[in-house]
JSON list of C-alpha atoms and ligand atoms in Angstrom, two decimals:
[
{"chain": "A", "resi": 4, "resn": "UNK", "atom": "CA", "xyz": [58.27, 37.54, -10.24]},
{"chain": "A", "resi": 5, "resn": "UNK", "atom": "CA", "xyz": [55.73, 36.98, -12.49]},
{"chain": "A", "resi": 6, "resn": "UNK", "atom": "CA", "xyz": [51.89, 35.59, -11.67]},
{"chain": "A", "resi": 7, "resn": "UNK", "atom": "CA", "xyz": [49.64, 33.46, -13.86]},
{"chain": "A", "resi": 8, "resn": "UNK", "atom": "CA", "xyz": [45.95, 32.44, -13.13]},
{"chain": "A", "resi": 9, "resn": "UNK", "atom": "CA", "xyz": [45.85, 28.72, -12.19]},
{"chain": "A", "resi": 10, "resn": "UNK", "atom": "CA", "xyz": [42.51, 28.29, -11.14]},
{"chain": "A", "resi": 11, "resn": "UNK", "atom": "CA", "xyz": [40.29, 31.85, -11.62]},
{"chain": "A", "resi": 12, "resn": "UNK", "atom": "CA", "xyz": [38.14, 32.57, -8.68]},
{"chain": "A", "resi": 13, "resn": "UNK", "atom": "CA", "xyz": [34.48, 31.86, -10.41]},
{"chain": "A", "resi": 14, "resn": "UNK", "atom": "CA", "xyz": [36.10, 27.95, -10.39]},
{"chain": "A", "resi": 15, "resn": "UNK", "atom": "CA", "xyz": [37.21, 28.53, -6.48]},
{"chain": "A", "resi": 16, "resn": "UNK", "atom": "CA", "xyz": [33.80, 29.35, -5.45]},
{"chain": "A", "resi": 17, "resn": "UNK", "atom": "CA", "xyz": [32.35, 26.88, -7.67]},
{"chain": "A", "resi": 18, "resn": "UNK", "atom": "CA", "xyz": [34.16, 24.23, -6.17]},
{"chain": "A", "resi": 19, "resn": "UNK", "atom": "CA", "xyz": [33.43, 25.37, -2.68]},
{"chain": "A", "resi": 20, "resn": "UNK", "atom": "CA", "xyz": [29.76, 24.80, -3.18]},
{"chain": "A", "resi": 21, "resn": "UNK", "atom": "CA", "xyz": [30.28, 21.26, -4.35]},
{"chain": "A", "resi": 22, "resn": "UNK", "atom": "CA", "xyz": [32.31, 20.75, -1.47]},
{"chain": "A", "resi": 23, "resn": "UNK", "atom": "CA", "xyz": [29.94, 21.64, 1.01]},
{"chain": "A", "resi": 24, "resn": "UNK", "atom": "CA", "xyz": [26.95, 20.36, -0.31]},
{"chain": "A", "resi": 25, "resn": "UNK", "atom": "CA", "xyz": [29.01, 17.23, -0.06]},
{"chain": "A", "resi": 26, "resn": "UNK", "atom": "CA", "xyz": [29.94, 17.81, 3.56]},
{"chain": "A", "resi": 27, "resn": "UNK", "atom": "CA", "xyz": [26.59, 18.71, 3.97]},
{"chain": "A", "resi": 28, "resn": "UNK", "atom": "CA", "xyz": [25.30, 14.94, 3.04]},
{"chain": "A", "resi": 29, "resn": "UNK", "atom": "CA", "xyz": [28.61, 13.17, 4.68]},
{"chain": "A", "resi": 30, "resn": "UNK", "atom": "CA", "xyz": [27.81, 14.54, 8.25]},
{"chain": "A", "resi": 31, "resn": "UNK", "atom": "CA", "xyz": [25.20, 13.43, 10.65]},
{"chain": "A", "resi": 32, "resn": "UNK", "atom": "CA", "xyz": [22.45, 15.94, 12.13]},
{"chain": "A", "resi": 33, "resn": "UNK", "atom": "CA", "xyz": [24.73, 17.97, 15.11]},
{"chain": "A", "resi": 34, "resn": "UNK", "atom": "CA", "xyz": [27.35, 21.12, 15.46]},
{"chain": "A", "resi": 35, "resn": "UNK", "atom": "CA", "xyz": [30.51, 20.64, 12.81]},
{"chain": "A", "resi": 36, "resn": "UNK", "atom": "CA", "xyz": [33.38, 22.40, 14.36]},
{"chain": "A", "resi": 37, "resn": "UNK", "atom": "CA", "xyz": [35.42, 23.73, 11.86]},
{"chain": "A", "resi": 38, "resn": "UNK", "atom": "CA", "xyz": [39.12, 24.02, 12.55]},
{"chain": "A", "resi": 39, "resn": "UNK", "atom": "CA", "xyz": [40.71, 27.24, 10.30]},
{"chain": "A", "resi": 40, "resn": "UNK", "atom": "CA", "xyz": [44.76, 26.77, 9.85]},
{"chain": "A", "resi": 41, "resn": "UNK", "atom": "CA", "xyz": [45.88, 29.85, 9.86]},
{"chain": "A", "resi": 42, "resn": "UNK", "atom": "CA", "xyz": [46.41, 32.20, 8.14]},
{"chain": "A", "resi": 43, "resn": "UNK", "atom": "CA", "xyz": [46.30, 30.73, 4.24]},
{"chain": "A", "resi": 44, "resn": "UNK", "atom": "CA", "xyz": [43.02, 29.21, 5.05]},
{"chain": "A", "resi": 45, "resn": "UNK", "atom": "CA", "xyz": [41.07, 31.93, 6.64]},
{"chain": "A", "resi": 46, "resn": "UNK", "atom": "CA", "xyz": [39.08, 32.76, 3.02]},
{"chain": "A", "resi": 47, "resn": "UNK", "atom": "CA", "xyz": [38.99, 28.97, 2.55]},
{"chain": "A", "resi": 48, "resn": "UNK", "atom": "CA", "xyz": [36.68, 29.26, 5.78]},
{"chain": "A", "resi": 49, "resn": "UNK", "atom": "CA", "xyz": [35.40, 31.97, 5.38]},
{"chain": "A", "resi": 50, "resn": "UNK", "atom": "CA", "xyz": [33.56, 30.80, 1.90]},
{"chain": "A", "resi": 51, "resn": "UNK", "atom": "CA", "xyz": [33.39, 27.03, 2.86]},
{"chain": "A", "resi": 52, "resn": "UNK", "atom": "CA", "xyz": [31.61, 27.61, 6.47]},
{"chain": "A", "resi": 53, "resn": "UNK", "atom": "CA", "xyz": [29.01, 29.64, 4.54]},
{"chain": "A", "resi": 54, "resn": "UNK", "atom": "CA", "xyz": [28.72, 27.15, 1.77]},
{"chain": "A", "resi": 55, "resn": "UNK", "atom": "CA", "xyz": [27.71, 24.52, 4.83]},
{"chain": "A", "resi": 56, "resn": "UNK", "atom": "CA", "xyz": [24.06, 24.52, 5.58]},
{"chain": "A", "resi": 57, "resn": "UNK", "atom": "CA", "xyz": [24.45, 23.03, 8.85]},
{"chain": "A", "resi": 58, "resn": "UNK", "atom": "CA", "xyz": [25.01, 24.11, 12.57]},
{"chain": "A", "resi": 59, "resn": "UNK", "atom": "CA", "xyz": [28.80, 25.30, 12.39]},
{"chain": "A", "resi": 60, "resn": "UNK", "atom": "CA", "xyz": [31.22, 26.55, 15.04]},
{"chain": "A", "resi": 61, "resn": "UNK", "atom": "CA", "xyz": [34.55, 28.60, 13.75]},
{"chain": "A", "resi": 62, "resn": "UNK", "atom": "CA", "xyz": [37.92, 28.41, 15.78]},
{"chain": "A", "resi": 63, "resn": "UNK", "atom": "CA", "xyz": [41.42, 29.45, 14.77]},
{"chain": "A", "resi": 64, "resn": "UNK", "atom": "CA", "xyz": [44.88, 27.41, 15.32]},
{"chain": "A", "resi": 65, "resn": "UNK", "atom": "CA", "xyz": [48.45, 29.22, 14.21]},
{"chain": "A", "resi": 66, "resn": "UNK", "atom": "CA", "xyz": [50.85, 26.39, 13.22]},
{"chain": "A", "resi": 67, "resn": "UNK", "atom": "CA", "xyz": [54.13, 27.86, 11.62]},
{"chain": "A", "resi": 68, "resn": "UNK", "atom": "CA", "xyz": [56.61, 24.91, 9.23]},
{"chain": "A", "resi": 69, "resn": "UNK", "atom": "CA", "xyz": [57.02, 27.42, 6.62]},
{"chain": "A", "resi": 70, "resn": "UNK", "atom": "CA", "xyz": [60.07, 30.20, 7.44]},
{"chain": "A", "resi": 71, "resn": "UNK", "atom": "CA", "xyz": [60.12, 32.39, 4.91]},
{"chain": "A", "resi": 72, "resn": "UNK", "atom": "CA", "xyz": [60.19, 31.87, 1.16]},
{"chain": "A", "resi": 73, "resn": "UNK", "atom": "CA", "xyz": [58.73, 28.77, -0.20]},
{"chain": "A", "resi": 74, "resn": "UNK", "atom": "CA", "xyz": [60.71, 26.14, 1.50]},
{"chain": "A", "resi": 75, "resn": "UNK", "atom": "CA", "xyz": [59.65, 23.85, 4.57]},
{"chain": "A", "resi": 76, "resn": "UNK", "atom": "CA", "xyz": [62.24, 24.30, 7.68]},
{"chain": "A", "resi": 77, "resn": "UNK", "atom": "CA", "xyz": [60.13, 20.82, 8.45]},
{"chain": "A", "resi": 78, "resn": "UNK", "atom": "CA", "xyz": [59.57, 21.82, 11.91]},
{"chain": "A", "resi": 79, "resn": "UNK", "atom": "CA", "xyz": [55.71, 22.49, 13.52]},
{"chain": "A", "resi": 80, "resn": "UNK", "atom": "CA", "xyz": [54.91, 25.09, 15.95]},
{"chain": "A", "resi": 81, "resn": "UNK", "atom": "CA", "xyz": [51.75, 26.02, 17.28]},
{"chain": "A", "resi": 82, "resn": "UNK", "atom": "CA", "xyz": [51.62, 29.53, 17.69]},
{"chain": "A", "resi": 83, "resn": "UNK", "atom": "CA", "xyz": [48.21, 29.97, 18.35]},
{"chain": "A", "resi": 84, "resn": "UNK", "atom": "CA", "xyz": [46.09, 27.27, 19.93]},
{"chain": "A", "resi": 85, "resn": "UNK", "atom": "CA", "xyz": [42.00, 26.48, 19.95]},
{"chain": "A", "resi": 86, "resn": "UNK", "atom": "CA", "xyz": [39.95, 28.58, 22.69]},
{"chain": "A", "resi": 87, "resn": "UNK", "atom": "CA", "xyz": [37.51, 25.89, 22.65]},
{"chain": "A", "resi": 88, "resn": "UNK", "atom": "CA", "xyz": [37.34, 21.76, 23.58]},
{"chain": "A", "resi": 89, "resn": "UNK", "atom": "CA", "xyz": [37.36, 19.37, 21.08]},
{"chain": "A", "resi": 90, "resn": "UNK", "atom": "CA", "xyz": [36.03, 16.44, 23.39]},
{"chain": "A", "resi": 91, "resn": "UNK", "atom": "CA", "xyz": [32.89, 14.65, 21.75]},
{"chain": "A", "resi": 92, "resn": "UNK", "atom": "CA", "xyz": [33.00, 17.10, 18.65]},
{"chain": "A", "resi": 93, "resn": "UNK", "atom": "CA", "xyz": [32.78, 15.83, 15.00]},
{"chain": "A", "resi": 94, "resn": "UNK", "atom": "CA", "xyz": [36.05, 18.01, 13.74]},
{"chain": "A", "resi": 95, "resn": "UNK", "atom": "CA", "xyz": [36.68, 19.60, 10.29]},
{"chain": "A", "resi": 96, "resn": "UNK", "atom": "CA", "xyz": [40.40, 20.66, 10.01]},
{"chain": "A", "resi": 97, "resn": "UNK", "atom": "CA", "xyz": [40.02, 23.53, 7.13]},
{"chain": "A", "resi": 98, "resn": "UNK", "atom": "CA", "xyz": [43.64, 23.80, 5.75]},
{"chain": "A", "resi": 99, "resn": "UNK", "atom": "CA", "xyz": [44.88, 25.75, 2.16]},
{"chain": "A", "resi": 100, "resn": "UNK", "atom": "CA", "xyz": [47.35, 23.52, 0.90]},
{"chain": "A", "resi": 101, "resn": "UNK", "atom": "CA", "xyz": [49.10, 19.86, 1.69]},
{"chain": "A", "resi": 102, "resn": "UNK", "atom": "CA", "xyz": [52.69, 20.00, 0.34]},
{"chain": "A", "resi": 103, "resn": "UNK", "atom": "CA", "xyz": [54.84, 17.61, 2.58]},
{"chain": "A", "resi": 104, "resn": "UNK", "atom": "CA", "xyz": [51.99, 16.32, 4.80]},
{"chain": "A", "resi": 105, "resn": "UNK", "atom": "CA", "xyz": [54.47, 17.15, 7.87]},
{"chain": "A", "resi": 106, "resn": "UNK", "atom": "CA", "xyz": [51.88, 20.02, 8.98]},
{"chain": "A", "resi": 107, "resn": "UNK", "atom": "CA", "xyz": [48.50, 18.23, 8.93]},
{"chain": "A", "resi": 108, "resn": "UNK", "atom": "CA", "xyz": [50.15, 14.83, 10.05]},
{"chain": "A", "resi": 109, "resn": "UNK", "atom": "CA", "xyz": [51.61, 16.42, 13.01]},
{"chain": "A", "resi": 110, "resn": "UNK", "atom": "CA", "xyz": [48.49, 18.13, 13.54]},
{"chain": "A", "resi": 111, "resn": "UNK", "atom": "CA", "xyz": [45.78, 15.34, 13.36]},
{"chain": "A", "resi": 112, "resn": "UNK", "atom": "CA", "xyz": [47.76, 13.32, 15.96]},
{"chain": "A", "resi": 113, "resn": "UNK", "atom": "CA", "xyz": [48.11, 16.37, 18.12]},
{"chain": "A", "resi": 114, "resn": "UNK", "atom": "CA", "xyz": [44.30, 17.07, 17.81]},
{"chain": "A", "resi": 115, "resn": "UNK", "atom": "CA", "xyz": [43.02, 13.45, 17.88]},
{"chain": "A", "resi": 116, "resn": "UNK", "atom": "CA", "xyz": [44.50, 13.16, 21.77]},
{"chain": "A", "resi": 117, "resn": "UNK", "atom": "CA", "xyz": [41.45, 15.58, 22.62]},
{"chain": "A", "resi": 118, "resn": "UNK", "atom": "CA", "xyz": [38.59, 13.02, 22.46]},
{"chain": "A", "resi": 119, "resn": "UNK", "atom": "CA", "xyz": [36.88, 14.41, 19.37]},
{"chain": "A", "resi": 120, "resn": "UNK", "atom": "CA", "xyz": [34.04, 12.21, 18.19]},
{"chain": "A", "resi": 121, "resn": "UNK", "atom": "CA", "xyz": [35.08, 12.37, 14.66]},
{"chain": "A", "resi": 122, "resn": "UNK", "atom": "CA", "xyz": [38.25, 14.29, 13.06]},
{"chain": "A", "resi": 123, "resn": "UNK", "atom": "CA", "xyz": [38.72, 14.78, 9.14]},
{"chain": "A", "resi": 124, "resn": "UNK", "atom": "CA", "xyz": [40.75, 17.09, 6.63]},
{"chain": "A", "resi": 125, "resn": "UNK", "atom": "CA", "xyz": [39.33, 19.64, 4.36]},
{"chain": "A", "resi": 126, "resn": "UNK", "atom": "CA", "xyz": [42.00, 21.22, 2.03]},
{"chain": "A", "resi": 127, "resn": "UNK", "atom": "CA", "xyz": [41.65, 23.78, -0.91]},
{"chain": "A", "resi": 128, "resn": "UNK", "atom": "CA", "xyz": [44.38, 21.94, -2.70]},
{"chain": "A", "resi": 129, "resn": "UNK", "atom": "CA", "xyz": [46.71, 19.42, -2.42]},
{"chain": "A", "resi": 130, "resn": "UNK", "atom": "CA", "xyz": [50.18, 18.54, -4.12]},
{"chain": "A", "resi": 131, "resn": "UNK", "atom": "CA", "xyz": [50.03, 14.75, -3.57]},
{"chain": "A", "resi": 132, "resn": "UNK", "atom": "CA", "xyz": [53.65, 14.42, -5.78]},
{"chain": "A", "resi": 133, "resn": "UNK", "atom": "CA", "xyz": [55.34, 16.30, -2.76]},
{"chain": "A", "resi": 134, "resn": "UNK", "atom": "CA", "xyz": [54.82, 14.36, 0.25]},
{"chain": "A", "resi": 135, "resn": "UNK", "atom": "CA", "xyz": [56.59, 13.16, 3.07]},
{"chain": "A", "resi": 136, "resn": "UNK", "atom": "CA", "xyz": [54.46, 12.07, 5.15]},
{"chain": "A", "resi": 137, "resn": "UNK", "atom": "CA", "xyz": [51.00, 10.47, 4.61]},
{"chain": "A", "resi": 138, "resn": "UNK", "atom": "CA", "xyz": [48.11, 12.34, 5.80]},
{"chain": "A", "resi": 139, "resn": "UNK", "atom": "CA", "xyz": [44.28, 10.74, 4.94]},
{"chain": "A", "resi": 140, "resn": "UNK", "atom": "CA", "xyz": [42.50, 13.79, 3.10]},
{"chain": "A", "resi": 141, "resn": "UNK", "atom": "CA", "xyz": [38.58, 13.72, 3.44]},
{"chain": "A", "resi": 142, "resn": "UNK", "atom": "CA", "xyz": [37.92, 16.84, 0.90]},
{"chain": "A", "resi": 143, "resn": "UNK", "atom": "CA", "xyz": [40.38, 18.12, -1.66]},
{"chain": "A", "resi": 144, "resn": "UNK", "atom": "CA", "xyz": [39.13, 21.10, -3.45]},
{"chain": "A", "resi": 145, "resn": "UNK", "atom": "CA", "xyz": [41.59, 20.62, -6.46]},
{"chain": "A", "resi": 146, "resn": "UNK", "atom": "CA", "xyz": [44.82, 18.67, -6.88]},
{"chain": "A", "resi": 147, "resn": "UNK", "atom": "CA", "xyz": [47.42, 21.16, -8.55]},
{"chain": "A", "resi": 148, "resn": "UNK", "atom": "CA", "xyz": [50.77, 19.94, -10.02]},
{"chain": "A", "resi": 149, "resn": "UNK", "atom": "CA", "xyz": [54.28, 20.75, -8.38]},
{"chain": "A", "resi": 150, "resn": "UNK", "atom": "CA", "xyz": [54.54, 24.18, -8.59]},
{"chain": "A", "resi": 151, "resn": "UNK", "atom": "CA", "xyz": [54.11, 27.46, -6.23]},
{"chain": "A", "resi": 152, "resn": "UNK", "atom": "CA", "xyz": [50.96, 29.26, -6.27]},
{"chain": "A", "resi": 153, "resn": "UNK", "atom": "CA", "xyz": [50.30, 32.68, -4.21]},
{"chain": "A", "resi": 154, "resn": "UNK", "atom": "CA", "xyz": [47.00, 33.90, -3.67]},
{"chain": "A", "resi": 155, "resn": "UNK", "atom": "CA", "xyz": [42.90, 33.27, -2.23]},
{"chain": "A", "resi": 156, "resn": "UNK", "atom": "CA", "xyz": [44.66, 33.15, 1.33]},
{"chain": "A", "resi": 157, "resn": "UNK", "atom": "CA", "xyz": [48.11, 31.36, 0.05]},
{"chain": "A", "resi": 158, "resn": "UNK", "atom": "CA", "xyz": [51.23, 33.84, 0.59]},
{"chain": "A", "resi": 159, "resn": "UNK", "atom": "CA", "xyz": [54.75, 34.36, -0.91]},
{"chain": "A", "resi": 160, "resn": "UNK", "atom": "CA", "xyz": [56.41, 36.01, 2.35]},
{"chain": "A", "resi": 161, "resn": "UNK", "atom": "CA", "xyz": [53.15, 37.45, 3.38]},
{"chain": "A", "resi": 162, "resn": "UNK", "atom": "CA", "xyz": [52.63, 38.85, 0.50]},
{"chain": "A", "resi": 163, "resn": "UNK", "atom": "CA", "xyz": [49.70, 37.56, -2.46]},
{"chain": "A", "resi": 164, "resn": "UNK", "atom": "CA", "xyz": [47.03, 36.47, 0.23]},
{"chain": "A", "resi": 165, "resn": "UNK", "atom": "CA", "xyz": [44.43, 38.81, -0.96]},
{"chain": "A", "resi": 166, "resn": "UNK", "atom": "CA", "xyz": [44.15, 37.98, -4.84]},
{"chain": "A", "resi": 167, "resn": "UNK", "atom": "CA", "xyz": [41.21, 36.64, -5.69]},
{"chain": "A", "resi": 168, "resn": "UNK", "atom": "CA", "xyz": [42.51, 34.08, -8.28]},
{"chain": "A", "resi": 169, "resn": "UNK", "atom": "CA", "xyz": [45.10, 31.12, -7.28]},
{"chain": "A", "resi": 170, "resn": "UNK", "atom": "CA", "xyz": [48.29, 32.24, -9.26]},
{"chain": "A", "resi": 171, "resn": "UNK", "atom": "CA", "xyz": [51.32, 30.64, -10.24]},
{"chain": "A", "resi": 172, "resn": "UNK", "atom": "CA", "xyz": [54.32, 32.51, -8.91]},
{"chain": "A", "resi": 173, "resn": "UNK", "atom": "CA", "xyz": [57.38, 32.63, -11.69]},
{"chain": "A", "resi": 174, "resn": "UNK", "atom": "CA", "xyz": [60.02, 34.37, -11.55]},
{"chain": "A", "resi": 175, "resn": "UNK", "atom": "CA", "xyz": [60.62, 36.20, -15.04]},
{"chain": "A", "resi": 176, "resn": "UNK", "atom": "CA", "xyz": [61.68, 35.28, -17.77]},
{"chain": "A", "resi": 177, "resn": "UNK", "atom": "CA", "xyz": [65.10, 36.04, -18.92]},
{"chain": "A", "resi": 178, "resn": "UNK", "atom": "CA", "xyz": [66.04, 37.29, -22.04]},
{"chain": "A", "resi": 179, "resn": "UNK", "atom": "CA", "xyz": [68.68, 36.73, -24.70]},
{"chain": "B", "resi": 227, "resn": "IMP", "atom": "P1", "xyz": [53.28, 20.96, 4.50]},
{"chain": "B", "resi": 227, "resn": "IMP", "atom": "O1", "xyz": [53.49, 20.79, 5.98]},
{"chain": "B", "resi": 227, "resn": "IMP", "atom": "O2", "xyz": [54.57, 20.82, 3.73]},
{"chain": "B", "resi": 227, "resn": "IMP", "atom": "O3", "xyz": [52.18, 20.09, 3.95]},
{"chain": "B", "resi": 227, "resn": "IMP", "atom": "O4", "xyz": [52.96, 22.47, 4.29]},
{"chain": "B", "resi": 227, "resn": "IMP", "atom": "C1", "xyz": [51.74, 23.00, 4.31]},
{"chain": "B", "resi": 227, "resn": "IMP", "atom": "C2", "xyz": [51.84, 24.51, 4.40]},
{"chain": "B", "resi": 227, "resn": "IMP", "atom": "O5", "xyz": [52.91, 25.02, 3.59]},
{"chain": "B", "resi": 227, "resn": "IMP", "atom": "C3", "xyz": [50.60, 25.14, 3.86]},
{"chain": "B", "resi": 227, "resn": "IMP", "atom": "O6", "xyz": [49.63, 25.30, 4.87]},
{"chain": "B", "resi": 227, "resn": "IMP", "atom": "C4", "xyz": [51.10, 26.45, 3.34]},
{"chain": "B", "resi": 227, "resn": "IMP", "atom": "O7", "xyz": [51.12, 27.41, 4.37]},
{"chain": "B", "resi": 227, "resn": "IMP", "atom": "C5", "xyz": [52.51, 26.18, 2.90]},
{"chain": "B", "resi": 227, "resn": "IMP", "atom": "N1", "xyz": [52.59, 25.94, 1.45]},
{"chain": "B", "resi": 227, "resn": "IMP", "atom": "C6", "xyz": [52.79, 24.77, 0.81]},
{"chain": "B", "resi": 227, "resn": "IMP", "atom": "N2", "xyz": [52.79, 24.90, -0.52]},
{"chain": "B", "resi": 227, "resn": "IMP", "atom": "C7", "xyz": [52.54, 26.22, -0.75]},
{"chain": "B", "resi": 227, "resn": "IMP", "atom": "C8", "xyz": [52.39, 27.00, -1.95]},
{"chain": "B", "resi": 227, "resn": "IMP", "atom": "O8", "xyz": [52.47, 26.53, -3.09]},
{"chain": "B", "resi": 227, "resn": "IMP", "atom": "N3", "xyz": [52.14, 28.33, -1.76]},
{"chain": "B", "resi": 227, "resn": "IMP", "atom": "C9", "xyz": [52.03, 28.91, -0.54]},
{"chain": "B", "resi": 227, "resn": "IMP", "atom": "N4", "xyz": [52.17, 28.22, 0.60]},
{"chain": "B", "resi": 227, "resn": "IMP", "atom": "C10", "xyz": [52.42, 26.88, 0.51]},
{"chain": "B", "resi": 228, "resn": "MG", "atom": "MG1", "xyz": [49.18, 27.01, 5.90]}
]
């Protein structure tokens, strides 16, 4: 497998500041609690939360649809949830990528039943030709076209996370 630079980290964390600055204006005075999709979006947090000026609390939820390799077995699991209550709380779901939707639209409904005040998506990128099912996107970092990308948190059977550059993955070119 072969990988190719799609979007080079100096763009990532350029991005990341726009985004929060906008975030930043969008929210009213009061704590954001920002909801981290594990485990693709834990640098997406980790940058983002800092690039927020505001008041900012930090939890973790585990939701497996992905098996392994880069297809969807379209089922949601939540294999870790939130150690804190969302009732009341203006909610920032911080997720890596929207492929199929099924993930964040499951998720949203399961997270709206806990009285937050407010409840809206951020996502590092999003494949809009791919989904299924609709999900309402507050930030998107960068829309990328229809193809698999390893990398800044994103995995290829665990492996990739820690490259600092959003890569294509490809497998090689064959010759003759
Ligand atoms: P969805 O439920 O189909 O929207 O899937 C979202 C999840 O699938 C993301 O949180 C990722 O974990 C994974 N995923 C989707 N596309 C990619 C990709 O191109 N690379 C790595 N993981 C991906
Ligand atoms: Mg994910």
């Amino acid at each position: 497998m072969a990988l190719r630079i799609l979007i080079p980290e100096a763009r990532i964390q350029a991005r990341i500041l726009e985004l929060g600055a906008q975030i930043d204006k969008d929210y009213p005075d009061g704590t954001l609690f920002l909801i981290c999709i594990l485990k693709g979006a834990c640098y997406f947090l980790a940058d983002l939360s800092r690039a927020i000026k505001r008041d900012a609390f930090i939890d973790f939820m585990g939701i497996s649809s992905y098996g392994r390799g880069k297809t969807s077995s379209g089922e949601v699991k939540i294999t870790k949830d939130l150690e804190v209550s969302l009732e009341g709380a203006n909610v920032l779901i911080i997720e890596d990528i929207i492929d199929s939707g099924v993930t964040l639209n499951y998720l949203t409904k399961l997270l709206g039943t806990r009285k937050p005040k407010s409840i809206r998506i951020a996502t590092l990128m999003d494949k809009p030709e791919r989904r299924l099912r609709p999900v309402d996107v507050a930030y998107v970092g960068f829309q990328i076209p229809d193809e698999f990308v390893v990398g800044y948190g994103l995995d290829f059977d665990e492996k990739y996370r820690n490259l600092r550059d959003i890569c294509i993955l490809e497998p090689d070119a064959v010759e003759g």
